[in-house]
């Protein structure tokens, strides 16, 4: 993209870039992004601009393939969940949280193993994120980032269900961490709105009380 | 035509040139009486008839002479080519013998070691002398007497002599040579391609033509030796002949008896034909033999490779040595084992090397393996192909580093994680030759993008620097090797060994000094810090140069372990003394650095030479002399900013990555690009962010903004 003075904006983080300047470049219009990673670029650009503006972040551009849109958002969620996992590592120890639980109602089994296993919460978190990274990058199910088979799109729901348990465990067992993280990233709120908007999870499973807070439950039903 | 001029000049010349043609003394008067005798065409031996005959004969001899000239030139070119091949083949043989000797020695050492460990007694296995290698002249003279090619020399020389005599007999006409020389050149130009074609397909395109010609001659030739061109050289000769004949058809069709035609043909064709056959066959065998020898050598290498790490080291050294020989690079030997393996040029060949059958084998191969001189260098130059795709990161991969010995690498990504991969644990990807690798372990501790990475010389520790200002030091506990990890193992907090905090902004560069376990880092806070990560008070020193801005990359100066080089985004680099903390040498291009963005994105030091190499945003790679601080070489290396550099462990090749989506491999000797690979896609305006050489195995890797890492073999 040429500027008026003829200089070209290069959106690069060159070595030596200060942390505050990282990815701090003028926004690029989605239609002008010609990269195969345009959707990721666009989503990250929106988040960078204002992570709290969830409606805008989740607003799909016209003529965008919905499967790719959901897929790229889920990649972004899993990536940002690494941040929550790092924080949990300091507090959520296998000795204290021996099982993956949120409310006392369910014990979640870790699906990363050949036979689902009762992993401690922190291992459940790591294994689930690692497994999601493998699945979402799998050449078999997601060979392209510009078009995705319908059968692969169907896999997104189960990934959402599993990674959501990380939010719920943090919310019910490590509330301080959850709040600090949520305050910074609005990630659980964005995730909740995302899965609701695209019907990737049933509302019964959304046990972190966010929709109630936002009072959008009725809206989305309407 | 010139024929008239010649005829009127002197009849003696005709006699000389004509050789067997008996013209008699009346030749002179024939010419003089020519106009008056014109009417008597009915007479059997009329003057015009004789004249006509003479003209025909003259033209024919001229033609044949020129044809032989063509043939001679071709044969000479052939000879030169074959001699070149022989020389190249000897070089290759020398190299293989050298390698085998080294391996033999290494194997013996290993056996001795093993034996000693097992039985506590020294193993007596004969000669345990380190191999001493002959210098190339000795081999040359040796080969001179032994090789069958040379054994054939007398008859070969005879053939040449004969040919030369013949040519002298019929004289020399420059004019016709000139006309023909273009054709010869064209033919010689075709030479190489044609040869390859034949080697592959068996029959070259011009085969038909030569066959036709062959059958044509067959009729006139009594016991026809060959009905098909048995060798390329012959085919080419025939082809030339055929072409000449077709062009001057009117001459051959003339109703003149050409008795001696056959004789001449046989004389010329059979003699060198037989000679050439052997040689050409040797050439034909070349392709296959090369493969065999190489495959065998590789097999041996691979087998030995498994024996132990130390053998592995030695093999590497051997490679280094042989490369060193080729390139004439001075190689510093600090801290390397098996110094006694150094090849001594001065000493003579030791015939009691204890090679046994191996030695025989290589001598026998002497004449059969051929290798072009130019490509003997290329024996070590391979073409890299993408083999493994490492997909599991959610965002750009900023850095990668190989384990020093195992086929293991670690990647660092903007998705806040580092991942450990074992290239031997692959998932075959459908419909593609490349293999997918799944990560074995994910390191999580950074709270932002991970920007840089370094692995210690033992592979025990891994250091990573991130946008979160921290340097984390990772360690795999319970001594197990990095490759035996269940990806879904239980969490071990002790994986994170320590955290070096001290930088106040993003950490962009890391480098390890293996000999001292020192770590140097640079950060956007403007400082370069030297650490001893595993001791109390890890921070050893801090270096700054405010005038030069923010450091973007650091490396240890390999030939002077007390020095580090730091590159700044002002396009200058500074070599610091780590003990005094003072700048020692400035690497400045001197031009106005602010105008164009000449920011250095990466700086690396040559593993053995006092040479610093920097990758610049302005598409250049620049080479600097560490002692003088002067620029040695500067080149536009890519179509876009150069982002990353790596020098292979032997210091012969340079790998560069750029935002133009390609990685390029450079020959450091002559700074030429050996290979370019388009490796990654763009995200925003970034593409390739890091490249690496495996320190001991034939792997190279690239990391991209598209979240992938690729490994090439
Ligand atoms: Zn917990
Ligand atoms: Zn698990």
CSV table of C-alpha atoms in Angstrom, one decimal, chain B residues 251-453:
chain,number,residue,atom,x,y,z
B,251,UNK,CA,30.3,-35.2,-56.5
B,252,UNK,CA,29.6,-38.7,-55.3
B,253,UNK,CA,27.0,-39.2,-58.0
B,254,UNK,CA,29.5,-38.3,-60.7
B,255,UNK,CA,30.1,-41.3,-62.9
B,256,UNK,CA,33.7,-41.6,-61.9
B,257,UNK,CA,35.1,-44.6,-60.4
B,258,UNK,CA,36.2,-44.0,-56.8
B,259,UNK,CA,38.2,-47.1,-56.1
B,260,UNK,CA,40.1,-45.9,-53.1
B,261,UNK,CA,37.1,-44.5,-51.4
B,262,UNK,CA,36.6,-47.7,-49.4
B,263,UNK,CA,40.2,-48.0,-48.4
B,264,UNK,CA,40.2,-44.6,-47.0
B,265,UNK,CA,37.1,-45.1,-45.1
B,266,UNK,CA,38.3,-48.2,-43.5
B,267,UNK,CA,41.6,-46.7,-42.8
B,268,UNK,CA,40.1,-43.8,-40.9
B,269,UNK,CA,37.1,-45.3,-39.3
B,270,UNK,CA,38.4,-48.6,-38.1
B,271,UNK,CA,41.6,-47.4,-36.5
B,272,UNK,CA,40.3,-44.8,-34.1
B,273,UNK,CA,36.9,-46.5,-34.0
B,274,UNK,CA,38.4,-49.4,-32.0
B,275,UNK,CA,40.3,-47.1,-29.8
B,276,UNK,CA,37.4,-44.9,-29.0
B,277,UNK,CA,35.2,-47.8,-28.2
B,278,UNK,CA,36.9,-48.6,-24.9
B,279,UNK,CA,37.0,-45.1,-23.7
B,280,UNK,CA,33.5,-44.3,-24.7
B,281,UNK,CA,32.2,-47.3,-23.0
B,282,UNK,CA,34.0,-46.3,-19.9
B,283,UNK,CA,32.2,-43.0,-20.1
B,284,UNK,CA,28.9,-44.8,-20.6
B,285,UNK,CA,29.5,-46.8,-17.5
B,286,UNK,CA,30.2,-43.6,-15.6
B,287,UNK,CA,26.6,-42.8,-14.6
B,288,UNK,CA,25.9,-46.1,-13.1
B,289,UNK,CA,29.2,-46.5,-11.4
B,290,UNK,CA,29.0,-43.2,-9.8
B,291,UNK,CA,25.8,-44.1,-8.3
B,292,UNK,CA,27.0,-47.4,-7.1
B,293,UNK,CA,30.1,-46.0,-5.5
B,294,UNK,CA,28.2,-43.2,-4.0
B,295,UNK,CA,25.5,-45.4,-2.7
B,296,UNK,CA,28.1,-47.8,-1.3
B,297,UNK,CA,30.0,-45.1,0.3
B,298,UNK,CA,26.8,-43.6,1.8
B,299,UNK,CA,25.8,-47.0,3.0
B,300,UNK,CA,29.1,-47.4,4.8
B,301,UNK,CA,28.8,-43.9,6.1
B,302,UNK,CA,25.3,-44.5,7.4
B,303,UNK,CA,26.2,-47.8,9.0
B,304,UNK,CA,29.2,-46.3,10.8
B,305,UNK,CA,27.1,-43.3,11.6
B,306,UNK,CA,25.1,-45.5,13.9
B,307,UNK,CA,28.1,-46.7,15.8
B,308,UNK,CA,28.5,-43.9,18.1
B,309,UNK,CA,28.4,-40.2,18.4
B,310,UNK,CA,32.2,-39.9,18.4
B,311,UNK,CA,32.4,-41.6,15.1
B,312,UNK,CA,29.8,-39.2,13.9
B,313,UNK,CA,32.0,-36.4,14.9
B,314,UNK,CA,34.9,-37.8,13.1
B,315,UNK,CA,32.9,-38.3,10.0
B,316,UNK,CA,32.1,-34.7,10.2
B,317,UNK,CA,35.7,-33.8,10.6
B,318,UNK,CA,36.6,-35.9,7.7
B,319,UNK,CA,34.1,-34.0,5.6
B,320,UNK,CA,35.5,-30.8,6.9
B,321,UNK,CA,39.0,-31.9,6.1
B,322,UNK,CA,38.1,-32.9,2.6
B,323,UNK,CA,36.2,-29.8,2.0
B,324,UNK,CA,39.0,-27.9,3.4
B,325,UNK,CA,41.2,-29.4,0.9
B,326,UNK,CA,39.1,-28.4,-1.9
B,327,UNK,CA,38.5,-24.9,-0.8
B,328,UNK,CA,41.8,-24.2,0.7
B,329,UNK,CA,40.2,-22.6,3.7
B,330,UNK,CA,42.2,-22.4,6.9
B,331,UNK,CA,40.5,-24.4,9.5
B,332,UNK,CA,41.0,-23.8,13.2
B,333,UNK,CA,40.9,-26.9,15.2
B,334,UNK,CA,39.9,-25.6,18.7
B,335,UNK,CA,38.1,-28.0,20.9
B,336,UNK,CA,37.6,-30.7,18.3
B,337,UNK,CA,38.3,-34.3,19.1
B,338,UNK,CA,40.4,-36.6,16.9
B,339,UNK,CA,43.0,-34.1,15.9
B,340,UNK,CA,45.3,-36.9,15.0
B,341,UNK,CA,43.2,-37.4,11.9
B,342,UNK,CA,44.5,-34.3,10.3
B,343,UNK,CA,45.8,-35.1,6.9
B,344,UNK,CA,49.4,-34.4,6.3
B,345,UNK,CA,50.2,-33.2,2.8
B,346,UNK,CA,53.9,-33.5,3.2
B,347,UNK,CA,54.2,-37.1,4.1
B,348,UNK,CA,54.4,-39.8,1.5
B,349,UNK,CA,51.9,-42.5,1.0
B,350,UNK,CA,52.0,-45.2,3.6
B,351,UNK,CA,51.3,-48.4,1.8
B,352,UNK,CA,50.7,-50.4,4.9
B,353,UNK,CA,47.5,-48.7,5.8
B,354,UNK,CA,45.9,-51.9,6.8
B,355,UNK,CA,43.0,-51.3,4.5
B,356,UNK,CA,43.1,-54.9,3.2
B,357,UNK,CA,40.5,-55.5,0.7
B,358,UNK,CA,39.2,-52.1,0.8
B,359,UNK,CA,42.4,-50.7,-0.6
B,360,UNK,CA,42.3,-53.2,-3.4
B,361,UNK,CA,38.8,-52.3,-4.2
B,362,UNK,CA,39.5,-48.7,-4.6
B,363,UNK,CA,42.5,-49.3,-6.8
B,364,UNK,CA,40.5,-51.5,-9.0
B,365,UNK,CA,37.9,-48.9,-9.3
B,366,UNK,CA,40.6,-46.6,-10.5
B,367,UNK,CA,39.9,-46.6,-14.2
B,368,UNK,CA,36.2,-47.3,-14.1
B,369,UNK,CA,34.8,-44.6,-11.9
B,370,UNK,CA,34.8,-41.4,-13.8
B,371,UNK,CA,34.0,-38.0,-12.5
B,372,UNK,CA,34.2,-34.7,-14.0
B,373,UNK,CA,36.6,-32.3,-12.3
B,374,UNK,CA,34.0,-29.6,-12.1
B,375,UNK,CA,31.5,-32.0,-10.5
B,376,UNK,CA,33.8,-33.5,-8.0
B,377,UNK,CA,33.2,-30.4,-6.0
B,378,UNK,CA,29.6,-30.9,-6.6
B,379,UNK,CA,29.7,-34.3,-5.0
B,380,UNK,CA,29.3,-32.5,-1.8
B,381,UNK,CA,26.8,-30.1,-3.1
B,382,UNK,CA,23.4,-31.6,-2.9
B,383,UNK,CA,20.1,-30.3,-3.9
B,384,UNK,CA,17.9,-29.8,-0.9
B,385,UNK,CA,14.3,-30.9,-1.1
B,386,UNK,CA,11.5,-30.2,1.3
B,387,UNK,CA,10.8,-33.3,3.3
B,388,UNK,CA,9.1,-32.4,6.6
B,389,UNK,CA,6.4,-29.9,7.3
B,390,UNK,CA,6.1,-28.9,10.9
B,391,UNK,CA,2.5,-27.7,11.3
B,392,UNK,CA,1.2,-27.1,14.8
B,393,UNK,CA,1.8,-23.4,15.5
B,394,UNK,CA,-1.1,-21.1,15.4
B,395,UNK,CA,0.9,-18.1,14.3
B,396,UNK,CA,4.2,-17.2,12.7
B,397,UNK,CA,7.3,-19.2,13.7
B,398,UNK,CA,9.9,-16.6,14.7
B,399,UNK,CA,12.8,-18.9,15.4
B,400,UNK,CA,14.0,-22.4,15.2
B,401,UNK,CA,17.1,-24.3,16.3
B,402,UNK,CA,18.4,-27.9,15.8
B,403,UNK,CA,19.5,-30.3,18.5
B,404,UNK,CA,23.3,-30.6,18.2
B,405,UNK,CA,23.2,-34.3,17.3
B,406,UNK,CA,19.7,-35.7,17.2
B,407,UNK,CA,17.2,-35.2,14.4
B,408,UNK,CA,15.3,-32.9,16.8
B,409,UNK,CA,14.5,-29.3,16.5
B,410,UNK,CA,12.6,-26.7,18.5
B,411,UNK,CA,10.5,-23.9,17.1
B,412,UNK,CA,9.5,-20.7,18.8
B,413,UNK,CA,6.3,-19.0,17.7
B,414,UNK,CA,4.2,-15.8,18.1
B,415,UNK,CA,1.5,-18.1,19.5
B,416,UNK,CA,3.5,-17.9,22.8
B,417,UNK,CA,4.7,-21.4,22.7
B,418,UNK,CA,7.8,-23.4,21.7
B,419,UNK,CA,7.5,-26.8,20.3
B,420,UNK,CA,9.8,-29.7,20.2
B,421,UNK,CA,9.8,-32.0,17.1
B,422,UNK,CA,11.5,-35.3,16.3
B,423,UNK,CA,11.9,-35.7,12.6
B,424,UNK,CA,11.8,-39.5,13.1
B,425,UNK,CA,8.3,-39.4,14.4
B,426,UNK,CA,6.3,-38.6,11.3
B,427,UNK,CA,2.8,-38.9,10.0
B,428,UNK,CA,2.8,-39.5,6.3
B,429,UNK,CA,0.8,-36.9,4.6
B,430,UNK,CA,-1.5,-38.1,1.9
B,431,UNK,CA,-0.8,-37.2,-1.7
B,432,UNK,CA,2.5,-35.6,-1.1
B,433,UNK,CA,6.1,-36.6,-0.8
B,434,UNK,CA,6.6,-34.5,2.3
B,435,UNK,CA,6.0,-35.8,5.8
B,436,UNK,CA,4.1,-34.2,8.5
B,437,UNK,CA,5.6,-34.1,11.9
B,438,UNK,CA,3.7,-33.8,15.1
B,439,UNK,CA,5.3,-32.0,18.0
B,440,UNK,CA,6.4,-34.0,20.9
B,441,UNK,CA,6.3,-31.3,23.5
B,442,UNK,CA,5.0,-27.8,23.8
B,443,UNK,CA,6.8,-25.4,26.1
B,444,UNK,CA,4.5,-22.8,27.6
B,445,UNK,CA,5.8,-20.0,29.8
B,446,UNK,CA,6.0,-16.9,27.7
B,447,UNK,CA,3.1,-14.6,28.0
B,448,UNK,CA,3.7,-13.1,24.5
B,449,UNK,CA,5.2,-14.0,21.2
B,450,UNK,CA,8.5,-15.9,21.5
B,451,UNK,CA,11.1,-14.2,19.3
B,452,UNK,CA,14.3,-16.0,19.6
B,453,UNK,CA,15.8,-19.3,20.5
